[in-house]
Each structure stands twice: as C-alpha cells, then as structure tokens.
Amino acid sequence: MDKLWMRKKDELFQEFGTSMRGLSGEEAEQRIEKYGENKLKEGKRKGVIQVFFEQFADLLVVILIAAAVISALTGGIEGTIVIITVLILNAILGTVQHFKAEKSLESLKAMSAPNARVIRNGEKVEVPAARLVPGDILLLEAGDVSAADGRILENHSLQVSESALTGESENVNKIAEIIEKDELPLGDRLNMVYSGSLISYGRAVVLVTGTGMNTEIGKIANLMESAQEKSTPLQRSLDDFSKKLSFIILGICAIVFGLGVWRGQPMADALMFAVALAVAAIPEALSSIVTIGLAIGTQKMAKENAIIKNLRAVESLGCVSVICSDKTGTLTQNKMTVQKTFTLEGTTDTDDVDCNRTPYRELIVTGVLCNDGAINGETQIGDPTETALLTFCRKAGGNEGDIRNTYPRMSELPFDSDRKLMSTLHQIEEKYLMMTKGAPDVLLARCKNVVENGTTREMTQKDLDGILAQNQAFSSQGLRVLAFAKKEIDAKRLLTLEDENELTFIGLIAMMDPPRLESAPAVGDCRRAGIRPVMITGDHKVTASAIAKEIGILQEGDRAMEGSELEHISDDELRGMVKDISVYARVSPEHKIRIVRAWQENGCIAAMTGDGVNDAPALKQADIGIAMGITGTEVSKDAAAMILTDDNFATIVKAVGNGRNVYANIKNSIQFLLSGNLAGIITVLFTSLLALPLPFTAVQLLFINLLTDSLPALAVNMEKPTGDLLNDKPRDPRESILTKDFMRRLVIQGGMIAAVTIVAFYIGMGVSDGMACTMAFATLCMARLFHGFNCRGARSIFRLPNNPYSYGAFAVGATFLMAVLFIPGLHGLFDINDALTGTHILQIVGLALVPTFIIQAARVVRGR
Ligand code: ATP
C-alpha cells in the first residue's frame, strides 16, 4: 500500500485490519506466518561441508598433502595414512571450532536483541522486536530505535534522527496530520517513521505498516553480512607474529633438510621430515586459540549478566583503568521510596501525609499527573522515581487512577536529562494548569511565586533560602529530591519549552534510594585492582556525595564537581584535574563525553555506563561503553560494547576480572604451545648439528602436533579466574603479549623439555638408533602433557582452582601415547622400537616429569 502519508486514520485501520486497541495475540501470530519475522535477512551462511573443505586451504596443509603424496610414491604407505588421518582430524577440529564460535556469537546477538512496546488487545505489552507485524500499534518514546516502518497516529513532540536512511543527521520534527502530496521524498514524510530511526525526543503512537525486508531500510540493505566478526587487535598481532615465526621455522627446516641430504639421507625422506618438522613447530593454532578464548570468555560473562557485543571488547576489558558509573540504579538499588515532603507549611514524614489535606493534596496530584509511571497489581511500570510517587499517593490515601481520569493530560513536555524537568497540561476546575516536576535547583531557578496555605504569592528571598536549605538538608542524608511547581496557561494548547518559566513552587518530595549491597565491596575490588571508580550522576551534588562516601567512591582528598563548574573549565584544565575528581553531579550527557576524553588523554582505558538516548556519543567514545539492560534505551544499547542485564556496578567489576582472566588464559595457552614447539625444534637442531640420527620420525612429529598441541591449550583456555587477577594493576593495552619476561620463561621451559628429551635420546642410543627415536618421541610427548599443568597459571598447581578439562586433556593424550607404545600392531605405523621395556617407560616418565617438577618447586618456594 503506498502513499501512506495521504491516508486517513480510519482508512488505514481498515486496510491493516486493526484499531487503536491493537491486534489480538492470535492475530499477531497469524500475521507472523504471513509476513515473516521482523528481521533483515542475513547473507547465506556457510554450510558444514564448505567450512570443512576450507580447512584444507592452508599452506601448511598443502605442504602436508604434498608430503603424503611423496610418502605414498616412495613406498611409505603408512606415512600417507597417518598424514591423511591427521589432516582429516585437524579439519574436523577446525570445523567444530568454527561452528562453536559462530553459535556463541549468535546467542550473544540474540541476547542483545531489542524489544518493542505495542498495544495488543487494548493493553500495553512488550514483545521482541522480531515479533512485530503490520497492523501492530507501536509505542515509541525517546531512546527507542524504531523497529518497523509506520504511520504516526498520535504525536507528542516526536523528534527523530533518520540518518541511517537519509544521511541527514539533524533531528526531524514529526507530525500526525495527513500530508496532501502525491510525490514525497522520504525525508519529507513527516507523519511516517522508519525502521532504524532513533527517537531522540518525545513520544508517538504508530501504526506499523512495514516490517522486515518490507521496510525502507530492508529495501536498501543489501543482504547483511553473516555473524562474522572482524579480527581483534590481539588476533591481528598474533597472526603477524605467527607469520614471522613461520618464516624462521621454515628457514630452520630448510637447514635440517639440507644437512640431511648432505649426509646422504634419501631426498624424499629428508623432505618428508622437514615438512613434518614445519607442521609440528609452526603454531598454526595461535589465532584459533585466541578466538576460542575470547568466545569462552563472552559465554561466561553472559552467564554473569554482562553481554559482550564484540570480541574486541573482551580484550579491552582486561585493560580498563577507570570505570565511570551512573549512580541511580547502577550503584543504588533504584528502589525509591518517598521519605519526606516539604511545603512552605513545613516538613512532614510520609506516614503523616494525608492526600486530602491542603498542603499535600496539590503536591500529590502534581506528582501523579506529571508522571508516566503505572502500577499494575504487583508490577511497577516506568521510571522508579515516578512509580515511587504513585506508591506515595496510595499510601497517603489517594487513588492515582481517579486523579488521572478526572484531569486527563492535554499536552506534555517529556523529561530529559539535559533539562531535568517534565511538564504536563491539565484542566483543573476551569483553569488550564501546567504541572511541572524536576531537579530542585533547576526548577527553583524558574519559580516566581510560591503557594502557602492554599494561596499563591510572590516568592521572597527568604522563601528561596528556606527551600534551598531544606533541599540541602534532605540531600546530605543521601535523599533524592524532586521539586514540584505549577503555572496557569492561557488556553488548551500545546506546551512549549518557553512555558517552563515563571512557575509557582508547590513543594519538595525526598526519596530514598539505598546503595546496592554489592556496591561497596565491588568498589573495594576496583581499588585493589588499580581501577579508579568514578560516579557520574544527574542527581544533586550533596546527595551524590553522601552516597559516594558511603560506598567508598569518594575518599579523603577526592573532589566532587558539578556539571555547571565543568562548563567553566577548558578541556586542558579538566585533563589536569580529572584524577582528583571522584563524583560528578548534575551532569548532562554532553559532560560525560568530556570526562571520558579527559581520562583517555591521561592514558587511561575508560569504561562508562549510560542509559539515555543522549548518552550514545559518550558510550561510543569510551573504550568500553556499557548500557543498562533493564532501564537502558535501545539507542544506548546500540552504541554500547557491553550490556548489563542486571544494571549492576558489581557486574562491571566482575566482567573486568573475567576480561583479565581471558587474557591470562590466552597468554598461558600460547606459552604452552610455543614452549612445547620450541623444545621439539631445539632437539631436532641439536641432533642435526651434531650429526646424530634424527630424534623423531615424520609420523611421530605429526602425532605430537595433533595430540599434545590443541587439547591441553584448549584446557588452559577453560581455566577459571583466581582471586589474584584483581590484585594486579591493569595491563597496558600497548604492551605486546610477548613480553621479555614471557619470552624468558618460554626459552627456559622449552629448553628444559628439550634437555630431558635429548637425555632420553642418548639413553636410547645405548640400545639402537631406533630406540633413541622412540625414547625421545615418548619423552617429548609426555613432558609436554605434564607441562600443560604448568601453563594453567602462575601459581603452584596445588593452589589453582580445579579444572577438570586439564585432567581430561592429559588423560586423552596419555591414553593415545600408551596405545602407540603398548599396542604392537601400531608400532610399525609410528616407528616404535619393539625392544621398549618397563625400565624404559619408567625412564621416560621420570625424565618427562623433571621440567614440571622444577617449575612447580620454584613456584612453591616463591609462594612461600
Ligand atoms: P544517574 O545519572 O545516576 O542515573 P539520575 O537518575 O538522577 O542519576 P537523570 O535521570 O539525568 O539522572 O536525572 C537528573 C535529575 O532530574 C534528577 O536528579 C532529578 O532531580 C530529576 N529527575 C529525574 N527523573 C525525573 C522525572 N521523571 N521527572 C522530573 N525530574 C526528574
């Protein structure tokens, strides 16, 4: 149906088979069948077969295939079988990893999928945006991202950014009236909203006219890329590193090949060996180890209420050095209860307030009318600040439903955290009254009159001082204070921002929002971990400071600053003083972006929370933008890198700990892989240079590569966090994973494993060359499997949390090794010497344990 902007409401309702009461649940379900889900189609996914075959498109694999062919041509058919088995197993492993990573990304995406509010069966309900259908009555308000195309039925100052469609970043003021024009470009269709547009102000009731691929954005969107992630900085730097390392290893392999041929080894054998050495030594698993480590980390974090939207964020999380957090709902419980009221008649405790008595009646009525909250049975809908006012009304003997029915809303100026005010228009006894509530300092600055004993008179300086003193007194008890006012308006008309001046002050309501129990311990953890907690709030400075002190954010010597002060200092000045300021009060969203920048310019990695529509730029600017899952707007979730499903500050600190753990695990896996590979290379180089027989056969090298690489490295990636992680300072993001210290450890550990392998080799030489080979192979394998335990963490193994995967990886590796050593039928295939005795086995195990014993002993000693 086209030219929707020209249609009358009734016509539209008829066409779409709906009404202001919305569709019924069943009808909506049927329409899903007919129109499909409200989603943009994604590009075609790769199938299992395709992914499987892609695993073979790798230089190393091509080399291996060549080796298999050579092996078959030169009569080594067992070698060919082993190589092919290794290749297939490797490809299966790669395929499984691919789909596992994809699945975990998918499930994360599903968790952060948006919801939409609609009217169905005459009731306001929230449904997943994917379940919207044409004919639905969609409710949009500031902070939403429109989930479908639609025609505006009711408009309350709706302003929309349609930049996704039109490229125009300016906000568009929307209307509900018909536009009588045949041709109308998209940007001029003022009574329509389009999927993907950001609602920056106001609210509207919209008839959904297009969903999914039938939206304007669906028409222009080429099929979206599937859930493939771009590589993260860590992945890129490791890819780079493995490439360089591969060249070095290929160089070494060339030398070994040259030496072999020079000493009269058959060309094919020498080549086969060089190839196997390359395969065993090149850490081809590095990049996938990182992906898997990051994916495991995101799954764990999601279980702990932090949904990570991209893998890159997991990496940055571990480096976070400052967390700027909202107060309300994040550090506090967002369970507001009204404690006290103030009018010019005096201060009263809630228990003594009666809705029908003079000073209170007007205060309560204003609180109920200028209010978007609702209480349905047990559930409170909307902003807790507002629902607290409704609960208060009931407690004082009033009924918010009756009040709202008697004085319906005629116009409104919605709340926004820049203005810190909200106003609505009602007819009350022949008069048109605008009711306003907001932050006391802001509202009082706009008051001209006061009500006392039911009559209005001009506000004196004494009145003002008295009110401000009372506000201060409430705030210093950590109470959150709202001020209420009214103003007579000349006629029934739309309110404008101009109207919010020359108001008449009615009173104050102070409510309590206790800190979350977890906040103080989480702040303590933060400090221990070298992370600076900072509170940024729209609330009053005194209230904010009282709470910040209670939970440990504001300490001796720290400062609290107001948004207005911030406006008088330059960015340079802010950069100089930002480290002294722990609390920012009465800030607007624009201030937040300056605060984040100032921290970043001090070399810090900043995490910042936000929930409102205007918070999006600050969330994008922060290294980790954090949106609130429960109270946050869709716009903020869109801009954030992480979403908290419980809106809790403690969850951020936990996520940082997890981020550090992921990084530590990845680093440990890499240490395991590289030290083991190094041991193999050293052994081969040693024997090559001393003109001794080769310590391993090609098949044995492949066996080592397959069995002792991936599984223990994966197990290390599953390691749980220890308390230690929050004892260190945050990691410098510029620091390479391959620090000097890391390299030193690598060389020592690799060297030790190589040493015991060479000793085993010499013991075997006493029997025969073949036995030397068998002994070296088995010792290297065993030593690497034991070494898997060393790489689990920096602590001694007795002080690490239990990790069943590491035992599993060891058991699988050891079982396969034993099978190869003890099953005579396999000896031919793996070049195992038949003369292997129990004494040899004891020697192998004993030698293989030596490096692990030394490493663990050193840790125990250091631990003491
Ligand atoms: P935080 O930024 O920590 O979440 P906040 O909820 O106080 O704290 P805002 O939502 O920006 O921050 O609110 C700023 C101020 O505006 C509040 O301190 C309060 O005085 C006032 N205010 C909050 N909600 C409303 C509302 N619904 N109507 C009118 N005024 C409000």
mmCIF file with all atom_site columns, N, CA, C and O and ligand atoms in Angstrom, residues 325-329 370 383 385-386 415-418 420-422 437-440 480-482 536-540 586-587 592 611, ligand 1:
data_model
loop_
_atom_site.group_PDB
_atom_site.id
_atom_site.type_symbol
_atom_site.label_atom_id
_atom_site.label_alt_id
_atom_site.label_comp_id
_atom_site.label_asym_id
_atom_site.label_entity_id
_atom_site.label_seq_id
_atom_site.pdbx_PDB_ins_code
_atom_site.Cartn_x
_atom_site.Cartn_y
_atom_site.Cartn_z
_atom_site.occupancy
_atom_site.B_iso_or_equiv
_atom_site.pdbx_formal_charge
_atom_site.auth_seq_id
_atom_site.auth_comp_id
_atom_site.auth_asym_id
_atom_site.auth_atom_id
_atom_site.pdbx_PDB_model_num
ATOM   1   N N   . SER A 1 325 ? 30.674 5.431  36.394 1.00 0.00 ? 325 SER A N   1
ATOM   2   C CA  . SER A 1 325 ? 29.375 4.775  36.513 1.00 0.00 ? 325 SER A CA  1
ATOM   3   C C   . SER A 1 325 ? 28.285 5.760  36.897 1.00 0.00 ? 325 SER A C   1
ATOM   4   O O   . SER A 1 325 ? 28.500 6.684  37.684 1.00 0.00 ? 325 SER A O   1
ATOM   5   N N   . ASP A 1 326 ? 27.095 5.530  36.347 1.00 0.00 ? 326 ASP A N   1
ATOM   6   C CA  . ASP A 1 326 ? 25.915 6.255  36.812 1.00 0.00 ? 326 ASP A CA  1
ATOM   7   C C   . ASP A 1 326 ? 25.647 5.862  38.245 1.00 0.00 ? 326 ASP A C   1
ATOM   8   O O   . ASP A 1 326 ? 26.077 4.799  38.680 1.00 0.00 ? 326 ASP A O   1
ATOM   9   N N   . LYS A 1 327 ? 24.917 6.695  38.929 1.00 0.00 ? 327 LYS A N   1
ATOM   10  C CA  . LYS A 1 327 ? 24.570 6.339  40.295 1.00 0.00 ? 327 LYS A CA  1
ATOM   11  C C   . LYS A 1 327 ? 23.268 5.556  40.329 1.00 0.00 ? 327 LYS A C   1
ATOM   12  O O   . LYS A 1 327 ? 23.230 4.401  40.758 1.00 0.00 ? 327 LYS A O   1
ATOM   13  N N   . THR A 1 328 ? 22.183 6.221  39.826 1.00 0.00 ? 328 THR A N   1
ATOM   14  C CA  . THR A 1 328 ? 20.860 5.680  40.061 1.00 0.00 ? 328 THR A CA  1
ATOM   15  C C   . THR A 1 328 ? 20.663 4.350  39.350 1.00 0.00 ? 328 THR A C   1
ATOM   16  O O   . THR A 1 328 ? 20.755 4.275  38.134 1.00 0.00 ? 328 THR A O   1
ATOM   17  N N   . GLY A 1 329 ? 20.423 3.313  40.130 1.00 0.00 ? 329 GLY A N   1
ATOM   18  C CA  . GLY A 1 329 ? 20.140 2.011  39.546 1.00 0.00 ? 329 GLY A CA  1
ATOM   19  C C   . GLY A 1 329 ? 21.375 1.177  39.327 1.00 0.00 ? 329 GLY A C   1
ATOM   20  O O   . GLY A 1 329 ? 21.295 -0.043 39.276 1.00 0.00 ? 329 GLY A O   1
ATOM   21  N N   . CYS A 1 370 ? 1.883  14.655 36.591 1.00 0.00 ? 370 CYS A N   1
ATOM   22  C CA  . CYS A 1 370 ? 3.098  14.880 35.815 1.00 0.00 ? 370 CYS A CA  1
ATOM   23  C C   . CYS A 1 370 ? 3.963  13.637 35.986 1.00 0.00 ? 370 CYS A C   1
ATOM   24  O O   . CYS A 1 370 ? 4.993  13.654 36.642 1.00 0.00 ? 370 CYS A O   1
ATOM   25  N N   . ASP A 1 383 ? 9.694  4.626  35.189 1.00 0.00 ? 383 ASP A N   1
ATOM   26  C CA  . ASP A 1 383 ? 10.793 5.154  35.981 1.00 0.00 ? 383 ASP A CA  1
ATOM   27  C C   . ASP A 1 383 ? 10.489 5.011  37.486 1.00 0.00 ? 383 ASP A C   1
ATOM   28  O O   . ASP A 1 383 ? 9.462  5.501  37.956 1.00 0.00 ? 383 ASP A O   1
ATOM   29  N N   . THR A 1 385 ? 11.552 6.580  39.942 1.00 0.00 ? 385 THR A N   1
ATOM   30  C CA  . THR A 1 385 ? 11.313 7.881  40.579 1.00 0.00 ? 385 THR A CA  1
ATOM   31  C C   . THR A 1 385 ? 9.826  8.213  40.498 1.00 0.00 ? 385 THR A C   1
ATOM   32  O O   . THR A 1 385 ? 9.232  8.753  41.426 1.00 0.00 ? 385 THR A O   1
ATOM   33  N N   . GLU A 1 386 ? 9.224  7.869  39.374 1.00 0.00 ? 386 GLU A N   1
ATOM   34  C CA  . GLU A 1 386 ? 7.817  8.203  39.162 1.00 0.00 ? 386 GLU A CA  1
ATOM   35  C C   . GLU A 1 386 ? 6.889  7.217  39.851 1.00 0.00 ? 386 GLU A C   1
ATOM   36  O O   . GLU A 1 386 ? 5.882  7.628  40.454 1.00 0.00 ? 386 GLU A O   1
ATOM   37  N N   . PHE A 1 415 ? 10.278 14.453 30.109 1.00 0.00 ? 415 PHE A N   1
ATOM   38  C CA  . PHE A 1 415 ? 11.509 14.620 30.890 1.00 0.00 ? 415 PHE A CA  1
ATOM   39  C C   . PHE A 1 415 ? 12.709 14.355 30.002 1.00 0.00 ? 415 PHE A C   1
ATOM   40  O O   . PHE A 1 415 ? 12.695 13.454 29.180 1.00 0.00 ? 415 PHE A O   1
ATOM   41  N N   . ASP A 1 416 ? 13.736 15.174 30.119 1.00 0.00 ? 416 ASP A N   1
ATOM   42  C CA  . ASP A 1 416 ? 15.002 14.731 29.544 1.00 0.00 ? 416 ASP A CA  1
ATOM   43  C C   . ASP A 1 416 ? 16.132 15.156 30.468 1.00 0.00 ? 416 ASP A C   1
ATOM   44  O O   . ASP A 1 416 ? 16.008 16.145 31.193 1.00 0.00 ? 416 ASP A O   1
ATOM   45  N N   . SER A 1 417 ? 17.198 14.379 30.448 1.00 0.00 ? 417 SER A N   1
ATOM   46  C CA  . SER A 1 417 ? 18.195 14.568 31.497 1.00 0.00 ? 417 SER A CA  1
ATOM   47  C C   . SER A 1 417 ? 19.058 15.802 31.259 1.00 0.00 ? 417 SER A C   1
ATOM   48  O O   . SER A 1 417 ? 19.841 16.170 32.114 1.00 0.00 ? 417 SER A O   1
ATOM   49  N N   . ASP A 1 418 ? 18.923 16.470 30.110 1.00 0.00 ? 418 ASP A N   1
ATOM   50  C CA  . ASP A 1 418 ? 19.593 17.751 29.926 1.00 0.00 ? 418 ASP A CA  1
ATOM   51  C C   . ASP A 1 418 ? 18.839 18.854 30.666 1.00 0.00 ? 418 ASP A C   1
ATOM   52  O O   . ASP A 1 418 ? 19.409 19.635 31.390 1.00 0.00 ? 418 ASP A O   1
ATOM   53  N N   . LYS A 1 420 ? 16.260 18.359 32.809 1.00 0.00 ? 420 LYS A N   1
ATOM   54  C CA  . LYS A 1 420 ? 15.968 17.874 34.167 1.00 0.00 ? 420 LYS A CA  1
ATOM   55  C C   . LYS A 1 420 ? 14.585 18.321 34.664 1.00 0.00 ? 420 LYS A C   1
ATOM   56  O O   . LYS A 1 420 ? 14.366 18.502 35.862 1.00 0.00 ? 420 LYS A O   1
ATOM   57  N N   . LEU A 1 421 ? 13.671 18.500 33.716 1.00 0.00 ? 421 LEU A N   1
ATOM   58  C CA  . LEU A 1 421 ? 12.300 18.897 34.061 1.00 0.00 ? 421 LEU A CA  1
ATOM   59  C C   . LEU A 1 421 ? 11.312 18.072 33.250 1.00 0.00 ? 421 LEU A C   1
ATOM   60  O O   . LEU A 1 421 ? 11.659 17.536 32.200 1.00 0.00 ? 421 LEU A O   1
ATOM   61  N N   . MET A 1 422 ? 10.063 18.015 33.756 1.00 0.00 ? 422 MET A N   1
ATOM   62  C CA  . MET A 1 422 ? 8.983  17.436 32.970 1.00 0.00 ? 422 MET A CA  1
ATOM   63  C C   . MET A 1 422 ? 7.715  18.225 33.275 1.00 0.00 ? 422 MET A C   1
ATOM   64  O O   . MET A 1 422 ? 7.494  18.622 34.424 1.00 0.00 ? 422 MET A O   1
ATOM   65  N N   . LYS A 1 437 ? 7.553  18.990 37.282 1.00 0.00 ? 437 LYS A N   1
ATOM   66  C CA  . LYS A 1 437 ? 8.408  18.467 38.343 1.00 0.00 ? 437 LYS A CA  1
ATOM   67  C C   . LYS A 1 437 ? 9.827  18.360 37.791 1.00 0.00 ? 437 LYS A C   1
ATOM   68  O O   . LYS A 1 437 ? 10.031 18.279 36.573 1.00 0.00 ? 437 LYS A O   1
ATOM   69  N N   . GLY A 1 438 ? 10.814 18.379 38.692 1.00 0.00 ? 438 GLY A N   1
ATOM   70  C CA  . GLY A 1 438 ? 12.187 18.289 38.210 1.00 0.00 ? 438 GLY A CA  1
ATOM   71  C C   . GLY A 1 438 ? 13.198 18.478 39.313 1.00 0.00 ? 438 GLY A C   1
ATOM   72  O O   . GLY A 1 438 ? 12.855 18.494 40.504 1.00 0.00 ? 438 GLY A O   1
ATOM   73  N N   . ALA A 1 439 ? 14.458 18.605 38.900 1.00 0.00 ? 439 ALA A N   1
ATOM   74  C CA  . ALA A 1 439 ? 15.549 18.803 39.851 1.00 0.00 ? 439 ALA A CA  1
ATOM   75  C C   . ALA A 1 439 ? 15.330 20.132 40.572 1.00 0.00 ? 439 ALA A C   1
ATOM   76  O O   . ALA A 1 439 ? 15.080 21.149 39.913 1.00 0.00 ? 439 ALA A O   1
ATOM   77  N N   . PRO A 1 440 ? 15.402 20.173 41.922 1.00 0.00 ? 440 PRO A N   1
ATOM   78  C CA  . PRO A 1 440 ? 15.056 21.383 42.672 1.00 0.00 ? 440 PRO A CA  1
ATOM   79  C C   . PRO A 1 440 ? 15.825 22.621 42.221 1.00 0.00 ? 440 PRO A C   1
ATOM   80  O O   . PRO A 1 440 ? 15.217 23.675 42.018 1.00 0.00 ? 440 PRO A O   1
ATOM   81  N N   . ARG A 1 480 ? 17.118 11.660 47.536 1.00 0.00 ? 480 ARG A N   1
ATOM   82  C CA  . ARG A 1 480 ? 16.988 12.225 46.195 1.00 0.00 ? 480 ARG A CA  1
ATOM   83  C C   . ARG A 1 480 ? 15.772 13.127 46.227 1.00 0.00 ? 480 ARG A C   1
ATOM   84  O O   . ARG A 1 480 ? 14.685 12.692 46.600 1.00 0.00 ? 480 ARG A O   1
ATOM   85  N N   . VAL A 1 481 ? 15.937 14.375 45.813 1.00 0.00 ? 481 VAL A N   1
ATOM   86  C CA  . VAL A 1 481 ? 14.852 15.347 45.987 1.00 0.00 ? 481 VAL A CA  1
ATOM   87  C C   . VAL A 1 481 ? 14.282 15.784 44.644 1.00 0.00 ? 481 VAL A C   1
ATOM   88  O O   . VAL A 1 481 ? 15.027 16.062 43.707 1.00 0.00 ? 481 VAL A O   1
ATOM   89  N N   . LEU A 1 482 ? 12.960 15.822 44.565 1.00 0.00 ? 482 LEU A N   1
ATOM   90  C CA  . LEU A 1 482 ? 12.291 16.373 43.389 1.00 0.00 ? 482 LEU A CA  1
ATOM   91  C C   . LEU A 1 482 ? 11.507 17.598 43.838 1.00 0.00 ? 482 LEU A C   1
ATOM   92  O O   . LEU A 1 482 ? 10.959 17.620 44.941 1.00 0.00 ? 482 LEU A O   1
ATOM   93  N N   . ILE A 1 536 ? 29.157 9.346  38.087 1.00 0.00 ? 536 ILE A N   1
ATOM   94  C CA  . ILE A 1 536 ? 28.661 10.455 37.264 1.00 0.00 ? 536 ILE A CA  1
ATOM   95  C C   . ILE A 1 536 ? 27.149 10.406 37.336 1.00 0.00 ? 536 ILE A C   1
ATOM   96  O O   . ILE A 1 536 ? 26.548 9.397  36.987 1.00 0.00 ? 536 ILE A O   1
ATOM   97  N N   . THR A 1 537 ? 26.538 11.467 37.819 1.00 0.00 ? 537 THR A N   1
ATOM   98  C CA  . THR A 1 537 ? 25.097 11.379 38.029 1.00 0.00 ? 537 THR A CA  1
ATOM   99  C C   . THR A 1 537 ? 24.401 12.687 37.711 1.00 0.00 ? 537 THR A C   1
ATOM   100 O O   . THR A 1 537 ? 25.010 13.755 37.739 1.00 0.00 ? 537 THR A O   1
ATOM   101 N N   . GLY A 1 538 ? 23.141 12.553 37.388 1.00 0.00 ? 538 GLY A N   1
ATOM   102 C CA  . GLY A 1 538 ? 22.328 13.745 37.158 1.00 0.00 ? 538 GLY A CA  1
ATOM   103 C C   . GLY A 1 538 ? 21.804 14.297 38.462 1.00 0.00 ? 538 GLY A C   1
ATOM   104 O O   . GLY A 1 538 ? 21.225 15.375 38.518 1.00 0.00 ? 538 GLY A O   1
ATOM   105 N N   . ASP A 1 539 ? 22.005 13.533 39.536 1.00 0.00 ? 539 ASP A N   1
ATOM   106 C CA  . ASP A 1 539 ? 21.447 13.915 40.825 1.00 0.00 ? 539 ASP A CA  1
ATOM   107 C C   . ASP A 1 539 ? 22.239 15.063 41.463 1.00 0.00 ? 539 ASP A C   1
ATOM   108 O O   . ASP A 1 539 ? 23.298 15.445 40.978 1.00 0.00 ? 539 ASP A O   1
ATOM   109 N N   . HIS A 1 540 ? 21.717 15.556 42.569 1.00 0.00 ? 540 HIS A N   1
ATOM   110 C CA  . HIS A 1 540 ? 22.309 16.670 43.306 1.00 0.00 ? 540 HIS A CA  1
ATOM   111 C C   . HIS A 1 540 ? 23.668 16.282 43.889 1.00 0.00 ? 540 HIS A C   1
ATOM   112 O O   . HIS A 1 540 ? 23.879 15.150 44.283 1.00 0.00 ? 540 HIS A O   1
ATOM   113 N N   . ARG A 1 586 ? 24.898 16.523 38.798 1.00 0.00 ? 586 ARG A N   1
ATOM   114 C CA  . ARG A 1 586 ? 24.131 17.400 37.916 1.00 0.00 ? 586 ARG A CA  1
ATOM   115 C C   . ARG A 1 586 ? 24.760 17.503 36.524 1.00 0.00 ? 586 ARG A C   1
ATOM   116 O O   . ARG A 1 586 ? 24.801 18.580 35.939 1.00 0.00 ? 586 ARG A O   1
ATOM   117 N N   . VAL A 1 587 ? 25.270 16.414 36.048 1.00 0.00 ? 587 VAL A N   1
ATOM   118 C CA  . VAL A 1 587 ? 25.888 16.468 34.725 1.00 0.00 ? 587 VAL A CA  1
ATOM   119 C C   . VAL A 1 587 ? 24.848 16.195 33.658 1.00 0.00 ? 587 VAL A C   1
ATOM   120 O O   . VAL A 1 587 ? 23.835 15.541 33.898 1.00 0.00 ? 587 VAL A O   1
ATOM   121 N N   . LYS A 1 592 ? 29.537 14.091 29.912 1.00 0.00 ? 592 LYS A N   1
ATOM   122 C CA  . LYS A 1 592 ? 30.115 12.750 30.052 1.00 0.00 ? 592 LYS A CA  1
ATOM   123 C C   . LYS A 1 592 ? 31.218 12.517 29.031 1.00 0.00 ? 592 LYS A C   1
ATOM   124 O O   . LYS A 1 592 ? 32.249 11.935 29.330 1.00 0.00 ? 592 LYS A O   1
ATOM   125 N N   . ASP A 1 611 ? 22.491 5.243  29.958 1.00 0.00 ? 611 ASP A N   1
ATOM   126 C CA  . ASP A 1 611 ? 21.204 4.610  29.685 1.00 0.00 ? 611 ASP A CA  1
ATOM   127 C C   . ASP A 1 611 ? 20.331 5.436  28.749 1.00 0.00 ? 611 ASP A C   1
ATOM   128 O O   . ASP A 1 611 ? 19.495 4.911  28.049 1.00 0.00 ? 611 ASP A O   1
HETATM 129 P P1  . ATP B 2 .   ? 22.002 8.923  37.152 1.00 0.00 ? 1   ATP B P1  1
HETATM 130 O O1  . ATP B 2 .   ? 22.581 9.870  36.154 1.00 0.00 ? 1   ATP B O1  1
HETATM 131 O O2  . ATP B 2 .   ? 22.983 8.474  38.156 1.00 0.00 ? 1   ATP B O2  1
HETATM 132 O O3  . ATP B 2 .   ? 21.200 7.823  36.582 1.00 0.00 ? 1   ATP B O3  1
HETATM 133 P P2  . ATP B 2 .   ? 19.664 10.466 37.771 1.00 0.00 ? 1   ATP B P2  1
HETATM 134 O O4  . ATP B 2 .   ? 18.617 9.472  37.556 1.00 0.00 ? 1   ATP B O4  1
HETATM 135 O O5  . ATP B 2 .   ? 19.490 11.402 38.910 1.00 0.00 ? 1   ATP B O5  1
HETATM 136 O O6  . ATP B 2 .   ? 21.051 9.825  38.067 1.00 0.00 ? 1   ATP B O6  1
HETATM 137 P P3  . ATP B 2 .   ? 18.838 11.842 35.461 1.00 0.00 ? 1   ATP B P3  1
HETATM 138 O O7  . ATP B 2 .   ? 17.884 10.802 35.083 1.00 0.00 ? 1   ATP B O7  1
HETATM 139 O O8  . ATP B 2 .   ? 19.624 12.555 34.428 1.00 0.00 ? 1   ATP B O8  1
HETATM 140 O O9  . ATP B 2 .   ? 19.894 11.292 36.452 1.00 0.00 ? 1   ATP B O9  1
HETATM 141 O O10 . ATP B 2 .   ? 18.032 12.904 36.311 1.00 0.00 ? 1   ATP B O10 1
HETATM 142 C C1  . ATP B 2 .   ? 18.575 14.152 36.635 1.00 0.00 ? 1   ATP B C1  1
HETATM 143 C C2  . ATP B 2 .   ? 17.699 14.856 37.660 1.00 0.00 ? 1   ATP B C2  1
HETATM 144 O O11 . ATP B 2 .   ? 16.430 15.146 37.099 1.00 0.00 ? 1   ATP B O11 1
HETATM 145 C C3  . ATP B 2 .   ? 17.395 14.008 38.885 1.00 0.00 ? 1   ATP B C3  1
HETATM 146 O O12 . ATP B 2 .   ? 18.337 14.171 39.884 1.00 0.00 ? 1   ATP B O12 1
HETATM 147 C C4  . ATP B 2 .   ? 16.045 14.515 39.332 1.00 0.00 ? 1   ATP B C4  1
HETATM 148 O O13 . ATP B 2 .   ? 16.193 15.639 40.142 1.00 0.00 ? 1   ATP B O13 1
HETATM 149 C C5  . ATP B 2 .   ? 15.391 14.926 38.041 1.00 0.00 ? 1   ATP B C5  1
HETATM 150 N N1  . ATP B 2 .   ? 14.510 13.876 37.528 1.00 0.00 ? 1   ATP B N1  1
HETATM 151 C C6  . ATP B 2 .   ? 14.769 12.568 37.388 1.00 0.00 ? 1   ATP B C6  1
HETATM 152 N N2  . ATP B 2 .   ? 13.744 11.898 36.876 1.00 0.00 ? 1   ATP B N2  1
HETATM 153 C C7  . ATP B 2 .   ? 12.780 12.813 36.675 1.00 0.00 ? 1   ATP B C7  1
HETATM 154 C C8  . ATP B 2 .   ? 11.460 12.750 36.143 1.00 0.00 ? 1   ATP B C8  1
HETATM 155 N N3  . ATP B 2 .   ? 10.923 11.621 35.705 1.00 0.00 ? 1   ATP B N3  1
HETATM 156 N N4  . ATP B 2 .   ? 10.753 13.894 36.102 1.00 0.00 ? 1   ATP B N4  1
HETATM 157 C C9  . ATP B 2 .   ? 11.291 15.050 36.517 1.00 0.00 ? 1   ATP B C9  1
HETATM 158 N N5  . ATP B 2 .   ? 12.515 15.166 37.015 1.00 0.00 ? 1   ATP B N5  1
HETATM 159 C C10 . ATP B 2 .   ? 13.261 14.073 37.113 1.00 0.00 ? 1   ATP B C10 1
#
